[in-house]
Coordinates of C-alpha atoms in Angstrom, one line a residue:
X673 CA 119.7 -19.5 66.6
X674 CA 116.2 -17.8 65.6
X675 CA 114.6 -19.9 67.5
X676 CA 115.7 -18.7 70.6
X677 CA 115.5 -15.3 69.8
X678 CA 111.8 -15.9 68.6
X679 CA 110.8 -18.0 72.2
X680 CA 112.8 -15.5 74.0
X681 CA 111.0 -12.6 72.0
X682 CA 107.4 -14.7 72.4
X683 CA 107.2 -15.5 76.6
X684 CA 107.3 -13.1 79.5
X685 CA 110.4 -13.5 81.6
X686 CA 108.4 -15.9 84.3
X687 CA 107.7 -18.7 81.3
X688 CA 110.9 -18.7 79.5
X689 CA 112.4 -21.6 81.1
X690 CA 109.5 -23.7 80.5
X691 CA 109.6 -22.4 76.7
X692 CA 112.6 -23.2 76.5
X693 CA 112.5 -26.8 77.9
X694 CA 109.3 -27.9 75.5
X695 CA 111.7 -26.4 72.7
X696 CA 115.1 -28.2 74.0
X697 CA 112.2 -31.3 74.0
X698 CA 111.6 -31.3 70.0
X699 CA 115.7 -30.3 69.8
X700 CA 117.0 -33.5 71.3
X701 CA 114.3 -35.9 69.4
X702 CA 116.5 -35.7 66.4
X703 CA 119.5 -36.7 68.8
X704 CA 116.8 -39.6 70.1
X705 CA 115.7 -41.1 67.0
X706 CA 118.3 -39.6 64.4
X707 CA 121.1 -42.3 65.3
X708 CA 118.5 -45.1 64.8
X709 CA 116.9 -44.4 61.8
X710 CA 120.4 -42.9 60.6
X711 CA 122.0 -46.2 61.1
X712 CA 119.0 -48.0 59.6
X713 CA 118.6 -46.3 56.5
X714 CA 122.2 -47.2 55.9
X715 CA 122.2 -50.8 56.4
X716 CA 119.1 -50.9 54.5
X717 CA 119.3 -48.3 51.7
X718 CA 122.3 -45.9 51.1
X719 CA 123.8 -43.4 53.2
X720 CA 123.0 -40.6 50.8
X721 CA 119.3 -41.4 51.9
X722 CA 120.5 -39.7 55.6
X723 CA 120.8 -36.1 53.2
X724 CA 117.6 -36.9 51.1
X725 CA 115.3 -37.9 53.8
X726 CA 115.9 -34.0 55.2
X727 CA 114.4 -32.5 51.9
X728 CA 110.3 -33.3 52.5
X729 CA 111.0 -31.9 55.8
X730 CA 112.5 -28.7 54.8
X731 CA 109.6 -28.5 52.6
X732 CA 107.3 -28.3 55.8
X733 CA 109.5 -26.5 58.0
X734 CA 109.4 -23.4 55.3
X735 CA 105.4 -23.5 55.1
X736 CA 105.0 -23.6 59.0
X737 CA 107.2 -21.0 59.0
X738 CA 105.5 -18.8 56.7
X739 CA 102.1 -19.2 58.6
X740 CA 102.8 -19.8 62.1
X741 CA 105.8 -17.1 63.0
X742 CA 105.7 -13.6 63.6
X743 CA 107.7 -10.6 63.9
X744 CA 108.0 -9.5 67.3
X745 CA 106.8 -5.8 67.7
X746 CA 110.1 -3.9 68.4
X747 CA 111.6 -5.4 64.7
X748 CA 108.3 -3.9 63.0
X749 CA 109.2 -0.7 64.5
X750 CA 113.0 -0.9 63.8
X751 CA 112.3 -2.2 60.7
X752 CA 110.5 1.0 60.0
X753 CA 112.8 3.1 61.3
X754 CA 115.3 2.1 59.1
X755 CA 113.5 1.5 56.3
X756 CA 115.5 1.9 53.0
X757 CA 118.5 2.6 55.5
X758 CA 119.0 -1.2 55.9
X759 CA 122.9 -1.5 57.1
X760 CA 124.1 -4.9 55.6
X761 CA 127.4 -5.7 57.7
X762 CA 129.2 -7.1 54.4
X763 CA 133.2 -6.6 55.7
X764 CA 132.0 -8.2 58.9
X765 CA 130.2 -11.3 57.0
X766 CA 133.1 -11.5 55.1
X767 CA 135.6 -12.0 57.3
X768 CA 133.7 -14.3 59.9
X769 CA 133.2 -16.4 56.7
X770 CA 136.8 -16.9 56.3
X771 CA 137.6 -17.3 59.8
X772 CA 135.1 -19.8 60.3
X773 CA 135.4 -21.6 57.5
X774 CA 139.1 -22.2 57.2
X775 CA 138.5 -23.3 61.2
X776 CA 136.1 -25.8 59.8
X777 CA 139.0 -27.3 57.3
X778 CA 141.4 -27.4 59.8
X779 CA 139.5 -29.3 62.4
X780 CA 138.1 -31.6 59.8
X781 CA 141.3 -32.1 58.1
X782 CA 144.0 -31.4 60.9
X783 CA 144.3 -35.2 62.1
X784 CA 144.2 -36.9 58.7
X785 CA 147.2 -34.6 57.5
X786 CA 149.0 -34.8 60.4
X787 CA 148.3 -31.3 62.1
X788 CA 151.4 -28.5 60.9
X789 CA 153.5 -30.8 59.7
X790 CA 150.7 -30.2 56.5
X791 CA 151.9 -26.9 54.4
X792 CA 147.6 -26.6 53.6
X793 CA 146.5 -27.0 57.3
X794 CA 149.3 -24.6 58.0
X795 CA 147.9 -21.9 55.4
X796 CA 144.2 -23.1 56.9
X797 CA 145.5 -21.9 60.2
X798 CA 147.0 -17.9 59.0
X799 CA 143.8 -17.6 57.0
X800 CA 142.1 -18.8 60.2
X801 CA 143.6 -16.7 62.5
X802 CA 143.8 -13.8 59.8
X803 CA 139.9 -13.9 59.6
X804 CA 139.0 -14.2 63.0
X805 CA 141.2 -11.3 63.9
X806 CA 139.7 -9.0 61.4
X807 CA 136.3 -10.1 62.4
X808 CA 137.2 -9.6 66.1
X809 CA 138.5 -5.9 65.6
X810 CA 135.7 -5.2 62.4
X811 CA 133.2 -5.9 65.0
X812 CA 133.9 -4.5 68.1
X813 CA 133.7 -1.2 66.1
X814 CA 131.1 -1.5 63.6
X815 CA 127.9 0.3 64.3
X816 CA 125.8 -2.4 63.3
X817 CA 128.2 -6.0 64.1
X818 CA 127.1 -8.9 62.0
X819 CA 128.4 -10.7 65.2
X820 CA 127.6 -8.4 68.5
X821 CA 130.7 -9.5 70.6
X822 CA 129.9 -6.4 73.0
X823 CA 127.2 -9.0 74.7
X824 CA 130.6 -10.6 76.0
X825 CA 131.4 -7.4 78.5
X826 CA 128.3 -9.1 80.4
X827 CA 129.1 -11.9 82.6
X828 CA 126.1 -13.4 82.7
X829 CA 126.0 -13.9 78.9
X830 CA 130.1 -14.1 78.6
X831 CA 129.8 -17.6 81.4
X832 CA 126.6 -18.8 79.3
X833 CA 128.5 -18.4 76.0
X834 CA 131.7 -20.0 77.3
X835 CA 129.7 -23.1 79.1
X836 CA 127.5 -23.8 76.1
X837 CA 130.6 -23.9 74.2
X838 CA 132.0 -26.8 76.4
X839 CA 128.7 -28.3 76.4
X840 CA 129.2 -28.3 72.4
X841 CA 132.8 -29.8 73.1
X842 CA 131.2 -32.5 75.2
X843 CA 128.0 -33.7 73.6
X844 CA 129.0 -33.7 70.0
X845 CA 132.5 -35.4 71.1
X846 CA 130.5 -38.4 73.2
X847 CA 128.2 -38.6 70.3
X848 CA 130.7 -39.5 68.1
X849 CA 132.9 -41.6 70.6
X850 CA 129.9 -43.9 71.9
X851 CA 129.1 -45.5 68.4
X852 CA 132.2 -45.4 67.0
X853 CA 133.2 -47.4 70.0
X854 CA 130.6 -50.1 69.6
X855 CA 131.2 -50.5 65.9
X856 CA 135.2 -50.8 65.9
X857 CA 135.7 -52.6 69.1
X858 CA 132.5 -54.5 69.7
X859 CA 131.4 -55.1 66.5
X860 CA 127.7 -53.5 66.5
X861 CA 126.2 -52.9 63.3
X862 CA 125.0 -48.9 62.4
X863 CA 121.3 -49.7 63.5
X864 CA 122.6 -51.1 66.9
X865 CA 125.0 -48.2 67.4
X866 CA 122.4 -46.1 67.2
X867 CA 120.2 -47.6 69.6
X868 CA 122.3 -47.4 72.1
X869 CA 122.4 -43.6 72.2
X870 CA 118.4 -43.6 71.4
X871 CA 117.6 -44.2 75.0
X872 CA 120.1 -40.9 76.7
X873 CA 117.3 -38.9 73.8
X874 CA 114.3 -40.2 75.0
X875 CA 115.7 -39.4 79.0
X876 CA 116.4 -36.0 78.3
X877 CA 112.9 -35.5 76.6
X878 CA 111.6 -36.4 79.5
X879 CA 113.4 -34.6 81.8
X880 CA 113.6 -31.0 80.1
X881 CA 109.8 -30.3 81.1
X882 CA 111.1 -31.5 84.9
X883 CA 114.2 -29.2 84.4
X884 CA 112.2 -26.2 82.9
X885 CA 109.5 -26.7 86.2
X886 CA 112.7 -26.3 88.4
X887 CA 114.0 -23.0 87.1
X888 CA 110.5 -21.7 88.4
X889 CA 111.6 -22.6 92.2
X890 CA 115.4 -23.0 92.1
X891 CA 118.6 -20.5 90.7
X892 CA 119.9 -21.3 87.6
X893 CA 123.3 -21.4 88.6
X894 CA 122.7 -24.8 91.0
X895 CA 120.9 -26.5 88.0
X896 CA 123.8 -25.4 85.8
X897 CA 126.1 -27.4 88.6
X898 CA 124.3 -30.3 89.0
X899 CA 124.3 -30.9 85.3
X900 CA 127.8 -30.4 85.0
X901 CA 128.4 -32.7 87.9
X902 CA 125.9 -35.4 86.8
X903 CA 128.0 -35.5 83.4
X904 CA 131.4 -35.4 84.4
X905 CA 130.8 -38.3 87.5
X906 CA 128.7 -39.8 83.8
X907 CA 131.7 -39.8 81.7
X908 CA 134.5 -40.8 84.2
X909 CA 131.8 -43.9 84.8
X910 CA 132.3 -44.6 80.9
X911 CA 136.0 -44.4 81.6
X912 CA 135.4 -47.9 83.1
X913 CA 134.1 -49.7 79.4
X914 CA 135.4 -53.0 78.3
X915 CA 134.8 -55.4 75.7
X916 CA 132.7 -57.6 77.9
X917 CA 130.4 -55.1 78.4
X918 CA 126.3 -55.5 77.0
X919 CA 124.2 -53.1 75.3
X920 CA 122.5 -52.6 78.7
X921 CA 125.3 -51.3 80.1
X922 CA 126.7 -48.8 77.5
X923 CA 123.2 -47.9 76.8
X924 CA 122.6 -47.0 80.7
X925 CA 126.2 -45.3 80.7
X926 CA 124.5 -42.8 78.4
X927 CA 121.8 -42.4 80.0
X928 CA 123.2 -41.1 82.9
X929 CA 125.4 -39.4 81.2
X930 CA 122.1 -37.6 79.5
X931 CA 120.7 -36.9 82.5
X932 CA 123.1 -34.3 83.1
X933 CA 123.1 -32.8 79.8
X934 CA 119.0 -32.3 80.4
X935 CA 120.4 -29.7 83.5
X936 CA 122.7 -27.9 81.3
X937 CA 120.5 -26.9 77.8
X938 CA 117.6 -25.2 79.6
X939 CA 119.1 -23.1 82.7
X940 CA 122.2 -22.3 80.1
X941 CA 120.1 -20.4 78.0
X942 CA 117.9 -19.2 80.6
X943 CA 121.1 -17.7 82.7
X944 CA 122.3 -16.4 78.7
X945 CA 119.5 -14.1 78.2
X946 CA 118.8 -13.0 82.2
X947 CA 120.6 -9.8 81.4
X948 CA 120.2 -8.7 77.5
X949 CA 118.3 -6.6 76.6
X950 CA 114.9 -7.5 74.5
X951 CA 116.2 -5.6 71.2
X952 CA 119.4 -7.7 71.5
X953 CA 117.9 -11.2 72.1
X954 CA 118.6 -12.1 67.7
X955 CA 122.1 -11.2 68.9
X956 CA 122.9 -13.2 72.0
X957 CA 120.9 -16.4 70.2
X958 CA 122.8 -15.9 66.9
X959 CA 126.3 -15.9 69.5
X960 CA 125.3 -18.3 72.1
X961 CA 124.7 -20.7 69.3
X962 CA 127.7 -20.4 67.5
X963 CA 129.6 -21.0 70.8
X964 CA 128.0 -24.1 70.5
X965 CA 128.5 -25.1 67.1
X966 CA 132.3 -24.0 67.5
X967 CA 132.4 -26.4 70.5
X968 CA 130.6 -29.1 68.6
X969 CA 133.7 -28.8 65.5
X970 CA 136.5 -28.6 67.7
X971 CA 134.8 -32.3 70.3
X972 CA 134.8 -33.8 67.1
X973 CA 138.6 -32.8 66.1
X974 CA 139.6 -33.5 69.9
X975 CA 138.1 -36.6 70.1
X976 CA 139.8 -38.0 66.7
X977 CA 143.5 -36.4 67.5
X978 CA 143.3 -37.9 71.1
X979 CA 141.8 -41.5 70.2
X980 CA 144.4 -42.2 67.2
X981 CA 147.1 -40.3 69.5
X982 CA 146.5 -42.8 72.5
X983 CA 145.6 -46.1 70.3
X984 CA 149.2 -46.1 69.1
X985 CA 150.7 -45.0 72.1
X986 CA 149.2 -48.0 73.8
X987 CA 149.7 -50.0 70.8
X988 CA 153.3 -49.8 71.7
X989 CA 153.2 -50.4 74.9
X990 CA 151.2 -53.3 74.8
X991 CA 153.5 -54.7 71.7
X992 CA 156.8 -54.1 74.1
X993 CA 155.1 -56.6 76.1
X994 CA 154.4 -58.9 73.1
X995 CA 157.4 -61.4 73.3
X996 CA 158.5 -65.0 73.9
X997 CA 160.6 -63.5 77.0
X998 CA 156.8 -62.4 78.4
X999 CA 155.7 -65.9 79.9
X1000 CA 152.3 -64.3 80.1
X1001 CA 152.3 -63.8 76.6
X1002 CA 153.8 -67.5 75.7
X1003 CA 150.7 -69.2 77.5
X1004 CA 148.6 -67.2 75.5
X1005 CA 150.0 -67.7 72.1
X1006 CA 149.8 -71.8 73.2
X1007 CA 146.2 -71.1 74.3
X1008 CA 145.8 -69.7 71.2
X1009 CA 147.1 -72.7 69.0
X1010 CA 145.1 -75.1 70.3
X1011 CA 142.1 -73.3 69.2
X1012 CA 143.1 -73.7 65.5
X1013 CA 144.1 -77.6 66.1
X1014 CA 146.8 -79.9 65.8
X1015 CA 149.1 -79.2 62.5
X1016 CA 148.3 -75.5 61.9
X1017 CA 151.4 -73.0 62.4
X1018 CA 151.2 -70.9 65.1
X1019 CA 150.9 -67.9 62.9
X1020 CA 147.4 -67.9 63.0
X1021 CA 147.4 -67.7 67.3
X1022 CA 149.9 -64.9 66.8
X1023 CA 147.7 -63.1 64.3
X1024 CA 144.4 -63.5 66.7
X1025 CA 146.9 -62.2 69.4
X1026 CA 147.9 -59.2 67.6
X1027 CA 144.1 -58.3 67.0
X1028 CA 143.2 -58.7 70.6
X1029 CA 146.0 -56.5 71.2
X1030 CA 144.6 -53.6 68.6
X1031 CA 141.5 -54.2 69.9
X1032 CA 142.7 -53.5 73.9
X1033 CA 144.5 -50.6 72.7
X1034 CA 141.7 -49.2 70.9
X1035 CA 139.6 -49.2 74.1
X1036 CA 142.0 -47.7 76.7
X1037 CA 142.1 -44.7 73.9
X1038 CA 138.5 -44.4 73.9
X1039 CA 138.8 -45.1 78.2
X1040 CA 141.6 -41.5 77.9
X1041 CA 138.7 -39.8 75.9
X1042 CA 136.2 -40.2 78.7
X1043 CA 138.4 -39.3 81.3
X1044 CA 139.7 -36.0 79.5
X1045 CA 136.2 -35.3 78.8
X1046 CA 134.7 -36.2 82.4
X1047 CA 137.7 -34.3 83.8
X1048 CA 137.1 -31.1 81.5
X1049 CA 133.5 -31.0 83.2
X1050 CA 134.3 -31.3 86.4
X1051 CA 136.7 -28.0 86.7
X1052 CA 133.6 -25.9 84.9
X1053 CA 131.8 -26.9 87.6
X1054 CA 132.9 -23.9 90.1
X1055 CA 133.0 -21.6 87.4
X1056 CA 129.5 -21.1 87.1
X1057 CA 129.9 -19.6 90.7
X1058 CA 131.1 -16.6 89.0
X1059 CA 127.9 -15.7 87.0
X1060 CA 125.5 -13.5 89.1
X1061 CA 123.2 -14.5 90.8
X1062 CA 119.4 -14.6 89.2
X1063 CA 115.5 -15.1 91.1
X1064 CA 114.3 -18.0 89.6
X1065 CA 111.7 -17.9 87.6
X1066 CA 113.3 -14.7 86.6
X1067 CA 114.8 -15.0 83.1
X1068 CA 115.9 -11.7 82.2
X1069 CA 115.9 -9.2 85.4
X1070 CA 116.1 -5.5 83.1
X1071 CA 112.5 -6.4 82.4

């Protein structure tokens, strides 16, 4: 989140869109090229190698830092102001910790142990709820919140937050699903799984300089829709996968489905800090990206309870159709026998059969997830309707 604060802290109202684009460019080149080189590192080395290869370049990161960024003029002065009256927030760290964290374990773990039905996901949850209800009430009257939730009485910022939350919801849910999807049902290896989300990367690095040169002429909110629209038409189109399909057509899938996202990142953030205040702009970054990161945990957890929920719901449907009374199902098991020859049993056929069947099951899950997802976008759509309206070019108006 300091990035945002720092860009926001850097540019005059007039260039922050086009701040923020060049920085949402170097944010989705990890998105572009990570996959690839994730999935190539381990079908070549070891997938421990994904966590070592990040060492060198927090080595550089830390030294740029240390030259390159600066402390924006109003944080000297507060800095001075309070020196050695520095107010550490500790009760308020504390119990965001434990909110958030047992959130974590129960949206990693919830599926694997069946939800409630677990007594450990169940204590995850009170000490979940426990936390973020102390946090909640610790910070709404602390002088000095760890977590400023008093940004929220802002609509502006309260819409941003909530939409950058779904956006979290959406993009780290298809990021999963796609490869996942072309491993377990079409067989693609780690390094071709990742290809076919490298191209949707390279789109939206293209685009955001477009996007951030639009914010200049046209309101935020009408970007905010188009992108919105753009991905939930994207995702309802991916609804429509099969097993026939090539790498050309998932690949363009994404793309389109990127295309949107590259309205979305820039005129979110832009439309976020239109009406905070400059002295709280470490605040609304620090919130507007935990939105995000929330969103991002609980895509992931969606995605798994909805594709293992709907794979064995259609598993038994398609099973209840599985028998000799099915004449359908008769020609195919004959089909089938012939393909192993004269003098085999037809176990064999039936056991091809019954992987076919998983593997049609396991796509109309995945086909659910895309519609749920596409569906989910398209009612956000006249929501952004409700933040006000903002000059373009314009991104914070109390200046």
């Amino acid at each position: 989140p300091s990035e945002q604060a720092i860009l926001a802290d850097t540019f005059p109202p007039r260039q922050r869109g086009m701040a923020f684009a060049i920085y949402g460019v170097a944010v989705v080149t990890a998105p572009a090229i990570g996959p690839t080189l994730g999935g190539w590192i381990t079908d070549n080395f070891s997938w421990r190698w994904i966590f070592f290869i990040n060492i060198p370049v927090g080595i550089v990161s830390v030294i740029l830092t240390s030259l390159v960024v600066e402390d924006p003029p109003y944080f000297v002065e507060e800095r001075k102001r309070r020196s050695g009256k520095l107010r550490v927030d500790y009760w308020g760290i504390i119990f965001v910790a434990i909110g958030l964290g047992f959130l974590q374990i129960l949206l990693d773990k919830g599926e694997r142990d069946d939800w409630f039905a677990s007594n450990f996901i169940r204590m995850c949850g009170i000490l979940a709820a426990a936390g973020l209800v102390l946090a909640i009430y610790w910070e709404l009257h602390e002088k000095d919140p760890v977590v400023d939730l008093s940004l929220l009485k802002e609509r502006n910022f309260a819409v941003a937050a909530f939409l950058m939350f779904m956006v979290g919801v959406i993009l780290l849910g298809s990021t999963v699903l796609i490869p996942q999807y072309v491993q377990l049902v079409m067989n693609y290896s780690a390094t071709q799984a990742g290809l076919v989300l490298s191209p949707g990367g390279l789109l939206v690095m293209g685009m955001l300089p477009f996007v951030g040169m639009l914010l200049g002429k046209v309101e935020a909110r009408w970007l905010i829709a188009v992108g919105l629209a753009i991905t939930s038409v994207a995702l309802i189109h991916m609804a429509g996968f099969n097993t026939g399909m090539d790498y050309k057509h998932i690949a363009v899938a994404r793309c389109y489905q990127a295309a949107g996202l590259a309205f979305l990142f820039v005129p979110i953030n832009t439309a976020a800090y239109a009406f905070v205040p400059p002295n709280k702009n470490n605040a609304a970054s620090g919130l507007i990206n935990l939105a995000r990161n929330v969103g991002g945990s609980l895509g992931i957890s969606l995605v798994t309870t909805i594709l293992d929920r709907r794979a064995q719901f259609h598993q038994s449907r398609l099973t209840e159709s599985a028998t000799q009374l099915n004449p359908l199902f008769n020609q195919a098991v004959n089909s089938a026998t012939r393909v192993f020859g004269p003098g085999r049993t037809g176990d064999g056929a039936y056991a091809l059969l019954m992987r076919q069947l998983q593997q049609q099951a396991n796509t109309l899950s995945y086909i659910d997830c895309f519609y749920v997802m596409g569906l989910g976008f398209a009612i956000l759509v006249p929501l952004v309707f409700v933040m006000k309206k903002t000059k373009p070019g314009r991104a914070m108006a109390g200046h």
